[in-house]
Structure formats: C-alpha cells, structure tokens
mmCIF file of C-alpha atoms in Angstrom:
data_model
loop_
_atom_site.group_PDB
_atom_site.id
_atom_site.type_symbol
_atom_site.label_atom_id
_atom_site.label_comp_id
_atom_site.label_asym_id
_atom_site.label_seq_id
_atom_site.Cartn_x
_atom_site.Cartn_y
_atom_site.Cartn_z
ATOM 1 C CA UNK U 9 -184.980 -16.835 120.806
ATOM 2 C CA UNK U 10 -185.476 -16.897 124.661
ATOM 3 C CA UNK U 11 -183.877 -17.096 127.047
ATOM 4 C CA UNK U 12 -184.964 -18.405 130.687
ATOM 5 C CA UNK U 13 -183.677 -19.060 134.489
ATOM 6 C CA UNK U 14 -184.693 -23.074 133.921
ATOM 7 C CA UNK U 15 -180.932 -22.622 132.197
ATOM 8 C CA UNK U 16 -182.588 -22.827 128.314
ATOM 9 C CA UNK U 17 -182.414 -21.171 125.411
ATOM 10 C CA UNK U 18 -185.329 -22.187 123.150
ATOM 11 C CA UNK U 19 -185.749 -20.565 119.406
ATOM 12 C CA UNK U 20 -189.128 -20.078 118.765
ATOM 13 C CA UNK U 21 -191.056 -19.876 114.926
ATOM 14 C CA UNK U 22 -193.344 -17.022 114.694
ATOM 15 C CA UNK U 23 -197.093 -18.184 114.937
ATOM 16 C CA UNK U 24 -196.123 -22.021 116.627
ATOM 17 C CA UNK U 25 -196.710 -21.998 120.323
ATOM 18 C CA UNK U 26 -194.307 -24.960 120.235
ATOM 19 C CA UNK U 27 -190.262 -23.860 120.409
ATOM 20 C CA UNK U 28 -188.641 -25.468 117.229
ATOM 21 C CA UNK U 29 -185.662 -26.886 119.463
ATOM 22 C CA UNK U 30 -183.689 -26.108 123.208
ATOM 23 C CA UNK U 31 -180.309 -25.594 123.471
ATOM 24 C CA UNK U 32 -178.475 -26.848 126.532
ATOM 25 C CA UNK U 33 -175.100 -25.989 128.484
ATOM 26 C CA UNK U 34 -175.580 -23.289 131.094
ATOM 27 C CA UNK U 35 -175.550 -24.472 134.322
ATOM 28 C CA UNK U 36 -177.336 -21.386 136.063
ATOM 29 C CA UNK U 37 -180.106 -19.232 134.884
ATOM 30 C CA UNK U 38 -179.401 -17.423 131.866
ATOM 31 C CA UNK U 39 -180.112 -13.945 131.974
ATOM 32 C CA UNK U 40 -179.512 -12.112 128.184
ATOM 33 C CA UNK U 41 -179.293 -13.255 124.684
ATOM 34 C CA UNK U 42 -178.004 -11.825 121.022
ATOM 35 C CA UNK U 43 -178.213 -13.086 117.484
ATOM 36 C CA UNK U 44 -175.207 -12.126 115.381
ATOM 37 C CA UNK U 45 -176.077 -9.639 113.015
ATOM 38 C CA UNK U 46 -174.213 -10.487 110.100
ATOM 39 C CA UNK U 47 -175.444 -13.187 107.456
ATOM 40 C CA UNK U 48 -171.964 -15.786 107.216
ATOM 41 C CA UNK U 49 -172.296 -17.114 110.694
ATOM 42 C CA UNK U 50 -175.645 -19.289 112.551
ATOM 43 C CA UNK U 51 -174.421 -17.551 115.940
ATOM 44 C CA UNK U 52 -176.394 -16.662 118.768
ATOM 45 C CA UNK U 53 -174.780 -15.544 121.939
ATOM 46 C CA UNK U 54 -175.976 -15.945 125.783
ATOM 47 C CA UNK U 55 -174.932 -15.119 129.958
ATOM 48 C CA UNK U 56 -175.848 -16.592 132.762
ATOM 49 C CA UNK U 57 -175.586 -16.641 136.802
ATOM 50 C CA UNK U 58 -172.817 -19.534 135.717
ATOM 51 C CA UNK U 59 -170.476 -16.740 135.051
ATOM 52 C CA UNK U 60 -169.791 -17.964 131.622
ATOM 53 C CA UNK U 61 -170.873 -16.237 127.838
ATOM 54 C CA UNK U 62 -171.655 -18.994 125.421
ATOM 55 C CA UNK U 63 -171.677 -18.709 121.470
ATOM 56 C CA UNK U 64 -173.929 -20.944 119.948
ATOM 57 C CA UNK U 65 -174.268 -22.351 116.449
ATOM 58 C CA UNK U 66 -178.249 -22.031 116.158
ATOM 59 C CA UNK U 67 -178.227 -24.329 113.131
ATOM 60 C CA UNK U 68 -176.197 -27.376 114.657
ATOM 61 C CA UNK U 69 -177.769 -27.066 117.455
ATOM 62 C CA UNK U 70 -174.329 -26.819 119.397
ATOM 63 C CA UNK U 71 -171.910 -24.749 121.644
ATOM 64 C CA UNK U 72 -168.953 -23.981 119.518
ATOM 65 C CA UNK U 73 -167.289 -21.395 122.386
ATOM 66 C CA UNK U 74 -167.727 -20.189 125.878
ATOM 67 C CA UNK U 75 -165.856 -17.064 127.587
ATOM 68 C CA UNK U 76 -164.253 -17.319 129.884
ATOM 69 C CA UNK U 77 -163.476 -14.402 133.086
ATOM 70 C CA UNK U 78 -166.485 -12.663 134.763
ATOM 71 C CA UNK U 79 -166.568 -13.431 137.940
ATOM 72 C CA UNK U 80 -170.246 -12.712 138.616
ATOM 73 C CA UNK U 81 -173.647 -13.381 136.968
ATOM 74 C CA UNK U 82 -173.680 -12.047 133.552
ATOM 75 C CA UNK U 83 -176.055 -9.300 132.516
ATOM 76 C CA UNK U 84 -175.981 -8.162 129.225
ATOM 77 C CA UNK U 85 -174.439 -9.459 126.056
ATOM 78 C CA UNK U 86 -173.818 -7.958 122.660
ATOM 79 C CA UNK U 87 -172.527 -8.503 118.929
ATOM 80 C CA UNK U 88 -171.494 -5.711 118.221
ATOM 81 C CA UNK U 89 -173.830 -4.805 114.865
ATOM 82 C CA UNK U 90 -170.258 -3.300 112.735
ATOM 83 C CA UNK U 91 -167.542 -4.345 114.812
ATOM 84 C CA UNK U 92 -165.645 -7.594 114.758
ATOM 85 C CA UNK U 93 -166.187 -7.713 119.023
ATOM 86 C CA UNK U 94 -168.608 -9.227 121.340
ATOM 87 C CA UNK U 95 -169.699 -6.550 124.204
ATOM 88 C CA UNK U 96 -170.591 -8.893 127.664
ATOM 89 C CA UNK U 97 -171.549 -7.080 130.978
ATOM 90 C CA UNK U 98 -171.670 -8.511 134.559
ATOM 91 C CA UNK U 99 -172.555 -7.889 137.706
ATOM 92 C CA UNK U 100 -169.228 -8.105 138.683
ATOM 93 C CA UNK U 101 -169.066 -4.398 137.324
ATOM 94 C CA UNK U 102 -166.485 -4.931 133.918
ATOM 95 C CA UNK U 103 -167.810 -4.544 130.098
ATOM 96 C CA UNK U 104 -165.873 -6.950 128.351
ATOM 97 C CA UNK U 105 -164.963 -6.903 124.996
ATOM 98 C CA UNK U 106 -163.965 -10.047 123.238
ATOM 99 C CA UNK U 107 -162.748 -10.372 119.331
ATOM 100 C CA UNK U 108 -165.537 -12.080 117.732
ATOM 101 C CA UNK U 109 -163.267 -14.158 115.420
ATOM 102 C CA UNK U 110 -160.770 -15.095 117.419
ATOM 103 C CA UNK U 111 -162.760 -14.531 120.877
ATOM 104 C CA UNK U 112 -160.035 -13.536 122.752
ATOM 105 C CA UNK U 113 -160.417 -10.982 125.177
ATOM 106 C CA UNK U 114 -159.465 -7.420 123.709
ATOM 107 C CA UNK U 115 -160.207 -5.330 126.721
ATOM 108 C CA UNK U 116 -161.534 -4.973 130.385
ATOM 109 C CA UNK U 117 -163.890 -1.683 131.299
ATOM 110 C CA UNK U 118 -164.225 -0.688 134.427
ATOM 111 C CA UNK U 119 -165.684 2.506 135.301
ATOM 112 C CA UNK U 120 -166.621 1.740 138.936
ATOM 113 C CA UNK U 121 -170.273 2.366 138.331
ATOM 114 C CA UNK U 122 -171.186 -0.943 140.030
ATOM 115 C CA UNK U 123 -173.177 -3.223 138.577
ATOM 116 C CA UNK U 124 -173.588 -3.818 134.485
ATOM 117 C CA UNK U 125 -177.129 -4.208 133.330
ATOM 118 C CA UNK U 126 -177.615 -3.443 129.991
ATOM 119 C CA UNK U 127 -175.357 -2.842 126.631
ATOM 120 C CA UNK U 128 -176.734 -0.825 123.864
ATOM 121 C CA UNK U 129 -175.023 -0.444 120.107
ATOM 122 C CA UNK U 130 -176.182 2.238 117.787
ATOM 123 C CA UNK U 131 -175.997 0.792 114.448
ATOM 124 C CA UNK U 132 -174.259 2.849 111.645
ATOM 125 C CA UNK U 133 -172.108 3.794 114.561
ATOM 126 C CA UNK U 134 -169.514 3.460 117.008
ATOM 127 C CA UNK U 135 -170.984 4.332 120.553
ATOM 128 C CA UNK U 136 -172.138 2.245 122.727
ATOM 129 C CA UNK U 137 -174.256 2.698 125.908
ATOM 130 C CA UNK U 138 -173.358 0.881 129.007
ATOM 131 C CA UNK U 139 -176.097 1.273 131.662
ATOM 132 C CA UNK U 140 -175.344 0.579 135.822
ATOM 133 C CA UNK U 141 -176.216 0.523 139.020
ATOM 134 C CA UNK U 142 -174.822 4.340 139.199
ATOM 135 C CA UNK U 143 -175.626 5.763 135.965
ATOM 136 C CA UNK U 144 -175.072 5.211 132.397
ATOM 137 C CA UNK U 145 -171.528 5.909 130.289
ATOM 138 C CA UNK U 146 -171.600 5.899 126.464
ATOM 139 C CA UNK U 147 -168.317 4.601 125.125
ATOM 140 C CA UNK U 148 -167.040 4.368 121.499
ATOM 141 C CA UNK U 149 -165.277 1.494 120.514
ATOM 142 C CA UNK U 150 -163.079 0.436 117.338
ATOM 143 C CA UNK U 151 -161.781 3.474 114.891
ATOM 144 C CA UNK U 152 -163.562 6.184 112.944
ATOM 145 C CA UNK U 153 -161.697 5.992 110.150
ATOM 146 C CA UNK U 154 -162.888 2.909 107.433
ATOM 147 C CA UNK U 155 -160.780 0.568 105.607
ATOM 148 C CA UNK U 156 -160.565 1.932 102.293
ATOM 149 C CA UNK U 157 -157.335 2.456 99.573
ATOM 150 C CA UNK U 158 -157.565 4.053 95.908
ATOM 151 C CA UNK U 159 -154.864 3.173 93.421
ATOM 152 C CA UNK U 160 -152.327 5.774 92.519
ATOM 153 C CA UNK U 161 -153.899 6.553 88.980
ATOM 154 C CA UNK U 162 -157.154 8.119 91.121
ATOM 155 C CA UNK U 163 -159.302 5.592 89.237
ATOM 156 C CA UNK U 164 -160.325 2.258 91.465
ATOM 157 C CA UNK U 165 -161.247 2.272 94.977
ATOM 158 C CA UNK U 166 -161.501 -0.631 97.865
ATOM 159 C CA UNK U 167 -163.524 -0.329 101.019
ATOM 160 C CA UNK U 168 -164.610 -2.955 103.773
ATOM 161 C CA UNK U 169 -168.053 -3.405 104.290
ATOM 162 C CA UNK U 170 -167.983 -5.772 107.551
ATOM 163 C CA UNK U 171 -165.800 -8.654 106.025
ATOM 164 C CA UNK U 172 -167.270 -7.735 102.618
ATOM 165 C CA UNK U 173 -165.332 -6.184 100.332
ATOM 166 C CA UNK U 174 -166.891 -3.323 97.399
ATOM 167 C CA UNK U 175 -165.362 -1.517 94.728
ATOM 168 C CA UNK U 176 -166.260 2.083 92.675
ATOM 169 C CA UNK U 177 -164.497 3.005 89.438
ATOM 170 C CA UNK U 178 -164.200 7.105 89.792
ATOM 171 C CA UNK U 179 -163.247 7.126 85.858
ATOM 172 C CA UNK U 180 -166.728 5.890 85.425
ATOM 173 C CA UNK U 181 -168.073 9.198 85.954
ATOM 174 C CA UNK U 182 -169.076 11.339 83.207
ATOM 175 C CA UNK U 183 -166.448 13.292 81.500
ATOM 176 C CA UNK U 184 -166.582 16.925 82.214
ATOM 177 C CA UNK U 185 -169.215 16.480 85.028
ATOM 178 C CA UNK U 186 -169.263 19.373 87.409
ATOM 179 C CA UNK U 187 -169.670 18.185 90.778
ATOM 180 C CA UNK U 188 -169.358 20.551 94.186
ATOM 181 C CA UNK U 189 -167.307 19.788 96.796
ATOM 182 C CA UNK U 190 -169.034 17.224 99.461
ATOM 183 C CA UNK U 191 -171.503 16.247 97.012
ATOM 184 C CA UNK U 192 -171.838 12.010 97.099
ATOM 185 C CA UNK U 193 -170.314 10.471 93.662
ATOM 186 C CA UNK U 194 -172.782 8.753 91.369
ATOM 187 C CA UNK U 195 -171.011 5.596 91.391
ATOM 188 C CA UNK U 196 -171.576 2.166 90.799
ATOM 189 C CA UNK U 197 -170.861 -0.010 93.814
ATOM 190 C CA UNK U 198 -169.354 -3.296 92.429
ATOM 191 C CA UNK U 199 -169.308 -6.179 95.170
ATOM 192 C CA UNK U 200 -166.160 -8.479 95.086
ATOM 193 C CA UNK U 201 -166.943 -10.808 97.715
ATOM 194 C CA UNK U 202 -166.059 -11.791 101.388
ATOM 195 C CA UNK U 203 -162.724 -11.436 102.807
ATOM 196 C CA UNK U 204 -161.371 -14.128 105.001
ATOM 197 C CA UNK U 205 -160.174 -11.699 107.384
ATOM 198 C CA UNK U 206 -162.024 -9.052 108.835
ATOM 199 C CA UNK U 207 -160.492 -5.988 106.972
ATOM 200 C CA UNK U 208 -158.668 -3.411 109.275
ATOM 201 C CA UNK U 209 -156.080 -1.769 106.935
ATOM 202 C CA UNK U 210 -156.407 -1.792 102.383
ATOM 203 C CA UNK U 211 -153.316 -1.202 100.472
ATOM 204 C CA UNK U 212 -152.765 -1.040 97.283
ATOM 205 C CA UNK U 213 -148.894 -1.238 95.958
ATOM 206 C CA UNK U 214 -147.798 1.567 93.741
ATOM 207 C CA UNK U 215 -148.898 0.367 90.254
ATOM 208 C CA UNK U 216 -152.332 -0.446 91.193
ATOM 209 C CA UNK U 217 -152.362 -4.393 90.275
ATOM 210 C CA UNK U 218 -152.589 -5.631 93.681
ATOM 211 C CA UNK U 219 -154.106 -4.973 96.621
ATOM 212 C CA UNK U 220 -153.243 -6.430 100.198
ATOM 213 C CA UNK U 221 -156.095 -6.618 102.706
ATOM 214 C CA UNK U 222 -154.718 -6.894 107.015
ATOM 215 C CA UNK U 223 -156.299 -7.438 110.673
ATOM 216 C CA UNK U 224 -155.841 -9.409 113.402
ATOM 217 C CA UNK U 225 -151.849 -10.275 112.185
ATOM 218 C CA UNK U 226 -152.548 -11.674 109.474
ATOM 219 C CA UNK U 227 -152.272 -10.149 105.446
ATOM 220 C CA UNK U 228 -153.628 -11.273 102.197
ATOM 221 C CA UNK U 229 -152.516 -10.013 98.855
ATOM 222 C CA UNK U 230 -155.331 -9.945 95.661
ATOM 223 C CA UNK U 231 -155.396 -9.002 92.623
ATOM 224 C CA UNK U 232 -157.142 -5.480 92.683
ATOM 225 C CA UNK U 233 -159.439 -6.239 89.454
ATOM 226 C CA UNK U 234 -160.701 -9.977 90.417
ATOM 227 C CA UNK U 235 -159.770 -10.082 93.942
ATOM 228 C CA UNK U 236 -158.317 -13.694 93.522
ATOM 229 C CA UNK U 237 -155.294 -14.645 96.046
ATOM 230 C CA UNK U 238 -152.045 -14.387 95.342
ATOM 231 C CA UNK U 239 -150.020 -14.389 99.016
ATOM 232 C CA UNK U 240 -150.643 -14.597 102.300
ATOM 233 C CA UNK U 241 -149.075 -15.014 105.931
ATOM 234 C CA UNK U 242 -148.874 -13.720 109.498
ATOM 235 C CA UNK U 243 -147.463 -10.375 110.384
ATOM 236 C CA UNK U 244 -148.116 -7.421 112.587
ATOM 237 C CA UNK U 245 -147.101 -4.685 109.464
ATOM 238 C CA UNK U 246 -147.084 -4.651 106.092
ATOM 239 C CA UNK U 247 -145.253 -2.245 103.929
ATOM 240 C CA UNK U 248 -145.067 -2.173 99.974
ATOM 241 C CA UNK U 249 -141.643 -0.589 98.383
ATOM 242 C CA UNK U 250 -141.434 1.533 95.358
ATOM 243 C CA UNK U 251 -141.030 -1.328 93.451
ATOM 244 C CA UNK U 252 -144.560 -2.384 93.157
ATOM 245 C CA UNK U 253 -143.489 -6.250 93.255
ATOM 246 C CA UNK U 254 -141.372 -6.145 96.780
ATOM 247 C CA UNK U 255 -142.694 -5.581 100.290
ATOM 248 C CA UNK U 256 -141.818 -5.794 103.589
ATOM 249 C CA UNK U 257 -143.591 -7.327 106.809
ATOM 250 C CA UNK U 258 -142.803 -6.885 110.153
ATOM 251 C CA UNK U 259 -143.220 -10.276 112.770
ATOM 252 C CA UNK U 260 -143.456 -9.704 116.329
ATOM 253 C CA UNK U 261 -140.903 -6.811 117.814
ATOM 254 C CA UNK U 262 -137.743 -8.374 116.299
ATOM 255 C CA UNK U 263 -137.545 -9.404 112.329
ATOM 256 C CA UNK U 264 -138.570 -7.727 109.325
ATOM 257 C CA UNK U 265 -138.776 -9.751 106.151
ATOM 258 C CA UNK U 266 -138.255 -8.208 102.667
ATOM 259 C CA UNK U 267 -140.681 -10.465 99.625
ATOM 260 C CA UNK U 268 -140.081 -9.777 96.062
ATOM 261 C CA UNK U 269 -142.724 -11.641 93.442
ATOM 262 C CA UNK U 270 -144.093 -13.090 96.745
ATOM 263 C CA UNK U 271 -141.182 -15.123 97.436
ATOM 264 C CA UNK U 272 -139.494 -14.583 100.701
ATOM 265 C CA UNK U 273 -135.574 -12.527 99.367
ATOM 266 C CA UNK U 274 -134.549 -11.457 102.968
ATOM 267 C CA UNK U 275 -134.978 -11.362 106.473
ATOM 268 C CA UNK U 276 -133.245 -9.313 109.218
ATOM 269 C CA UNK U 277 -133.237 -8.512 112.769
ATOM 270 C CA UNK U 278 -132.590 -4.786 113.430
ATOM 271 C CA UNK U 279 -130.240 -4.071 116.235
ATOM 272 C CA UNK U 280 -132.625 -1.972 118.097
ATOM 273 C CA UNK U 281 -135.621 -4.016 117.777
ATOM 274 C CA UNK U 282 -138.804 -3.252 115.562
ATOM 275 C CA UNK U 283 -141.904 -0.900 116.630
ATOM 276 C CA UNK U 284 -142.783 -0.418 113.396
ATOM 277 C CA UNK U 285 -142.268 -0.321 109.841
ATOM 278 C CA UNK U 286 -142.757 2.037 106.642
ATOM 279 C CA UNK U 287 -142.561 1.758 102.589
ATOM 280 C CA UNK U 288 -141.901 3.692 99.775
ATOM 281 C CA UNK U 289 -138.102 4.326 98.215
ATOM 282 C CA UNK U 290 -136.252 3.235 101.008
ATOM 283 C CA UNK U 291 -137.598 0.508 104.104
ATOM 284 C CA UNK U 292 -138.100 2.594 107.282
ATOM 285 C CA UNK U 293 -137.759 1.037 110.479
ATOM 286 C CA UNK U 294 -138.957 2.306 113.838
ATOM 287 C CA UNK U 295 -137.354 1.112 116.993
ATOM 288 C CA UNK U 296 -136.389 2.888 120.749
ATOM 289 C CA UNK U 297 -133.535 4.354 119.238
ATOM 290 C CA UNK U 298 -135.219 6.297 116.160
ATOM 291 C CA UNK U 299 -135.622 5.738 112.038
ATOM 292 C CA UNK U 300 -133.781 3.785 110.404
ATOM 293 C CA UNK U 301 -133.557 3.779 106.455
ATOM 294 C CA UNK U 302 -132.385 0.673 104.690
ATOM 295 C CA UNK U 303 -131.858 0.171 100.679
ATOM 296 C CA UNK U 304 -134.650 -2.474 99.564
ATOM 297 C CA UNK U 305 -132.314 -4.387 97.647
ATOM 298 C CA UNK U 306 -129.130 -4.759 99.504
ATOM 299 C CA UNK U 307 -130.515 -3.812 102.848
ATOM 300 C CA UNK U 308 -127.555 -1.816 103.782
ATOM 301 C CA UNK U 309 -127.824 0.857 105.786
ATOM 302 C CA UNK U 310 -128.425 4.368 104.433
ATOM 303 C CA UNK U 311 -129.344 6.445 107.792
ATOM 304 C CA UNK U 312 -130.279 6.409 111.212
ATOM 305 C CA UNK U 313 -132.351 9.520 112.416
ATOM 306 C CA UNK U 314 -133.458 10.270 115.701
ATOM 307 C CA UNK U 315 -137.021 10.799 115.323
ATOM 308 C CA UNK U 316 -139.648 8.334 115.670
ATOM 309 C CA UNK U 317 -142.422 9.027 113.250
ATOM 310 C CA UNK U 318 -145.483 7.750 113.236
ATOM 311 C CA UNK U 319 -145.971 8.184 109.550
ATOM 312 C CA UNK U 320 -143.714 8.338 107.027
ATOM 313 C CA UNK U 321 -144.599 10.054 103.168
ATOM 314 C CA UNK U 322 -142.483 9.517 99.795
ATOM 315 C CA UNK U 323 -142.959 11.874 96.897
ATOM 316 C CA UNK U 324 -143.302 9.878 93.697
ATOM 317 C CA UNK U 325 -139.766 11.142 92.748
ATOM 318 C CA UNK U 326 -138.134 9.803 95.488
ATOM 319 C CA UNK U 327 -136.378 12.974 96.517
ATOM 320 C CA UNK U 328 -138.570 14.427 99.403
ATOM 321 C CA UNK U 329 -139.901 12.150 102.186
ATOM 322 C CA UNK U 330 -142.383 13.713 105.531
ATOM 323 C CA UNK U 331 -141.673 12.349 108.739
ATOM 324 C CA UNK U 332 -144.784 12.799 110.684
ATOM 325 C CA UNK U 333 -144.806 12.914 114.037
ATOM 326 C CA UNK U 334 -146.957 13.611 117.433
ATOM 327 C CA UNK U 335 -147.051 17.107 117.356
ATOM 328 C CA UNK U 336 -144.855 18.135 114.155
ATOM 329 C CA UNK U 337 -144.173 17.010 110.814
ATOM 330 C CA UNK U 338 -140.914 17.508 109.125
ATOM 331 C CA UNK U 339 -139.903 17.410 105.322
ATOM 332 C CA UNK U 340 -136.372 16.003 104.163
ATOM 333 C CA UNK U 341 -134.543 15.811 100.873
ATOM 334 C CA UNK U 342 -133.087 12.513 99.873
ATOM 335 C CA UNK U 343 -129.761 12.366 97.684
ATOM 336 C CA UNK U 344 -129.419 8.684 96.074
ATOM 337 C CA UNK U 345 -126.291 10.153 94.526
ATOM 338 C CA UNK U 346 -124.638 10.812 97.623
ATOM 339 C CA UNK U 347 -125.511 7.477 99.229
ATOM 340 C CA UNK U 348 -123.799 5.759 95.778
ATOM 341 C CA UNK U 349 -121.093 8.107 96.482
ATOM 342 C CA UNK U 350 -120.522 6.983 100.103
ATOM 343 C CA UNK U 351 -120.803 3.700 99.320
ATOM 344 C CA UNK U 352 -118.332 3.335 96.367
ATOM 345 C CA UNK U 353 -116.056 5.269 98.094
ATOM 346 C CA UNK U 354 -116.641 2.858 101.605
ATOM 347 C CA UNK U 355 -117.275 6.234 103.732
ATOM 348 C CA UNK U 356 -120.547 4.721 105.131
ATOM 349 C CA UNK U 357 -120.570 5.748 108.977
ATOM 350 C CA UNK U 358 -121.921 3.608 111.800
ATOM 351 C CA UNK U 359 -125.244 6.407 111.682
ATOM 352 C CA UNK U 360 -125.273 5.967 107.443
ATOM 353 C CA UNK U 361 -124.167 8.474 105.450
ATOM 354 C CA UNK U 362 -124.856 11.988 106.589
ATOM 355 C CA UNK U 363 -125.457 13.229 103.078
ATOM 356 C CA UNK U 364 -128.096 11.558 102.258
ATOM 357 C CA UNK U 365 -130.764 13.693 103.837
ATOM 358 C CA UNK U 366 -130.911 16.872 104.312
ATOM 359 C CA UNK U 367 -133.780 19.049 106.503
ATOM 360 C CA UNK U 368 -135.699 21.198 104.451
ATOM 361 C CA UNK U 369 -138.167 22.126 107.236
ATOM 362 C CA UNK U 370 -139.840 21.730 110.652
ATOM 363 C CA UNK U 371 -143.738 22.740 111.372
ATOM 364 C CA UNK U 372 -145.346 22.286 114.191
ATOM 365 C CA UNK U 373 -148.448 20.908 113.597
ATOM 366 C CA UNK U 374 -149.852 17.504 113.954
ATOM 367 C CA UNK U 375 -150.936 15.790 111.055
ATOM 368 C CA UNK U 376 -153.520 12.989 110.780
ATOM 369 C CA UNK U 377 -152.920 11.724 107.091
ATOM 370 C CA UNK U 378 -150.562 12.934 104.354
ATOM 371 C CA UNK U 379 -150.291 12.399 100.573
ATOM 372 C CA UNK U 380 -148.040 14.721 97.680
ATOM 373 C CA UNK U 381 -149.339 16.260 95.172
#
C-alpha cells in the first residue's frame, strides 16, 4: 500500500504496474500508513496534514473509523504488532495511543521533544521507539506479565495469544520425567479458538470446570475443556468465591453483584463505595475507608479492616488469608466459629465481629504475586 500527498492511498499487487484500487477520504496529503498485523481484521491505517488517522477496511474498500484530536499534520502511525492499541504521532508533538477495538483514546504522550516523526514497535516485545525533532525516547507500553491461569489440580493451563486463546495439559508429560528448573516443558499446544474480547485477565474458579476470560469491562465465562459460553456481561472486576459456582462482579465505583449458577442472587451498594473487589471464602471489598469482608451467602457483614490491599490470598482451608499490600504483606487467621458465635448470639458490631481475625504477622516486603502451598 502507498500512500501519497495527492490525498490517496492505492494498494498495489506485486509485479502489476497498475494499483488494484484507491481509497478516498483524506482531505490533505497523507503522510504514513500501517497494515494491521493480525489475520481477523482487513484493516489498514493512515495520517495526514488533515489532522485526522483513518482505519480502513482494505477489502470493502471503505472507511470504517477516523480519530479524532491531533491538532497538527500527522506523522507516523502504528498497530501496535501484540497490543490491542494504535500508536499515531504528530507534529503537534503528542504520541497517541488509541484502543484498537474500541478506538478510544487510552493516553496522551508528551515528552516535549517537539515534533513526532516516526514510531517504531519491536515485535515479541513491549518497547516502542518514538523518534523527534530533539531526540528519540523508547517507551514500553501495555504489561509484562501475560494472560495466563492453571486450574487448581496443576494439570490444564490457559494463555492469550493476541485474542487467541491456547491450552497445554502439564499431566501430559511423562511420568517420572526429570526436568531442571527453567528448562521449557515439552508440551503440546492445543488451540481453542478466538476470544471475542481481547484477553487481559484468565481465571479459572476453584474446581477447574470453568474459566472466565476479561478486558476492556467486559467478562466471559467458558467451559475450561471446550471453551463454549456459558455467561457473560459488563463489569470492571470479577471475583470467583470458594464455591466454585458463585462469583462476584464489581460495576462502576458503587455496586457489587453476587451470581450463583450464572443467575444474578444479589446486588449491593457498599457504604463506602467500591475500588475494588476480591474472592475466595469470604467477598472482599476495597473502598476509601479499608477491607471489608462479607459472607457470600447472606452478605452480612463479618469485618471491616483498615488496610487497603491490593491483593488478597485464601488458603484452601479457609483459615489463613494474606493481605498484600504496597510495601508489606500481612497474614491473618480466620475463625468461622466465632463469626457463627457472634451472630447467633446478635453481638455483631458496627466494624463486624472482632474475633473473627486475628494477626498472625506483619513483613515488610512487597510482594508481586502470592499463592499457598
């Protein structure tokens, strides 16, 4: 494909001296041009002195979205070869980075370098190289960490390729096999299909059956072995319980909303608001004020503490929970007895019931991921 200042784009057949067909819309010279890397879409993306990006549909022959905001010519444009995100740069001196299935704007970069002229992605990687009138800045975009979740028996794992998504059985492997640590797993690589969500988070609930697949607030629940759909909605969280057929999903700052057998049981709205939300034995929820701890079933309240953790980790009993936070990590015990007490005997204070955790230790260190054994 070219692109040219007579405000064209013409795709071109390797060997004809004759373009195969001219698409039409800028109305200024247009200046840089991308094909989408990934084979589900026809898309081919282009800037011009108009100030406008446009995404094209190559095999319709058609426009199907233009961006909007740069205020100056535009220089360079990008899909992004692993990302979700389209990468445009103007002369106006911003990178902008736009979600490539939604196409709204995700972010502004300015660096003050002047002018943008030219956006580089590494593939297999997340840096990008920006390069301006003052120099050149490389930038990495998205997170390091993949979408991936193995089931609690050790055996099946899910990963996100792109929107694709792959499986590996570990029990596959042969029996008594002695292999050294950091050594890559001789395993099959079983494709399940596309996702109709770009994968940023895989989860799957305690007994292993299903998995639920999340990004850009939305969730999808499958069935782990055939990945066929079982539920679906909006939501900025999603949390499984114990009880591998309830969850929880947070909407917007405000209500949480408790499924069981995906059929909506409950909904509430916390009194302080919801920043976040975590699963396991008892619903956490994260607000201004702190934790608070609800009972999955009744939804009464079993504790407020004044920590907010950014992770929160369940043993498989149920009687020690990690509160992870910034820069420490603490480790409770939980008494259900206690809480049964409290509540037959109506002694449950405005804060819970006191009894129900105790501390059994502080360390300072931060911790990046966490998991009992």
């Amino acid at each position: 494909v070219s692109a040219s200042l007579d405000r064209t784009l013409k795709v071109w057949q390797l060997g004809s001296p004759t373009a195969n067909f001219t698409l039409e819309g800028h109305e200024k010279g247009i200046n840089c041009v991308d094909y989408y890397h990934g084979g589900d879409k026809p898309y081919l993306i282009s800037g011009a002195d108009d100030h406008l990006v446009k995404i094209w549909d190559y095999q319709n022959k058609t426009c199907v979205q233009t961006l909007i905001g740069h205020t100056q010519n535009i220089t360079s444009v990008s899909f992004h070869p692993e990302l979700p995100i389209i990468l445009t740069g103007s002369e106006d001196g911003t990178v902008r980075v736009w979600h490539a299935n939604t196409n709204r704007l995700e972010s502004n970069l300015n660096y003050g370098f002047e002018r943008v002229w030219t956006i580089s992605c590494l593939k297999g990687s997340n840096n990008v190289a920006l390069g301006y009138d003052e120099g050149s800045i490389l930038v990495k975009v998205g997170r390091e960490e993949p979408a991936v979740s193995m089931d609690a028996s050790g055996g099946k794992i899910i990963w996100a390729r792109h929107s694709e998504l792959q499986q590996a059985n570990l029990k596959a492997l042969p029996e008594g096999a002695e292999i050294r640590d950091g050594e890559r797993l001789p395993v099959a690589v079983k494709d399940m299909g596309a996702c109709e969500i770009y994968p940023q988070t895989i989860q799957h609930n305690p007994n292993g059956r299903f998995v639920v697949v999340c990004g850009d607030g939305e969730y999808i629940i499958y069935t782990a072995m055939a990945l066929r759909n079982k539920a679906f909605g909006s939501a900025q969280e999603f949390v499984w319980a114990q009880d591998s057929s309830e969850y929880a999903i947070r909407e917007g700052s405000s209500t949480v909303k408790i499924f069981k057998n995906f059929k909506e049981k409950k909904n509430f709205k916390p009194d302080f608001g919801v920043e976040g939300i975590f699963g396991g034995w008892l619903l956490g929820v994260k607000s201004v004020s702190g934790l608070t701890f609800y009972d999955w079933d009744t939804l009464d309240l079993v504790r407020r503490i004044e920590i907010q953790p950014k992770a929160v980790y369940w043993s498989d009993s149920g009687k020690l929970v990690c509160l992870a936070t910034e820069n420490s990590y603490y480790i409770l015990t939980y008494d259900s007895d206690q809480v049964q007490k409290a509540k037959d005997g109506s002694q449950v204070a405005e804060d819970g019931v006191e009894a129900a955790f105790n501390v059994f230790g502080e360390v300072n260190e931060a911790v990046r991921t966490g998991l009992w054994v």
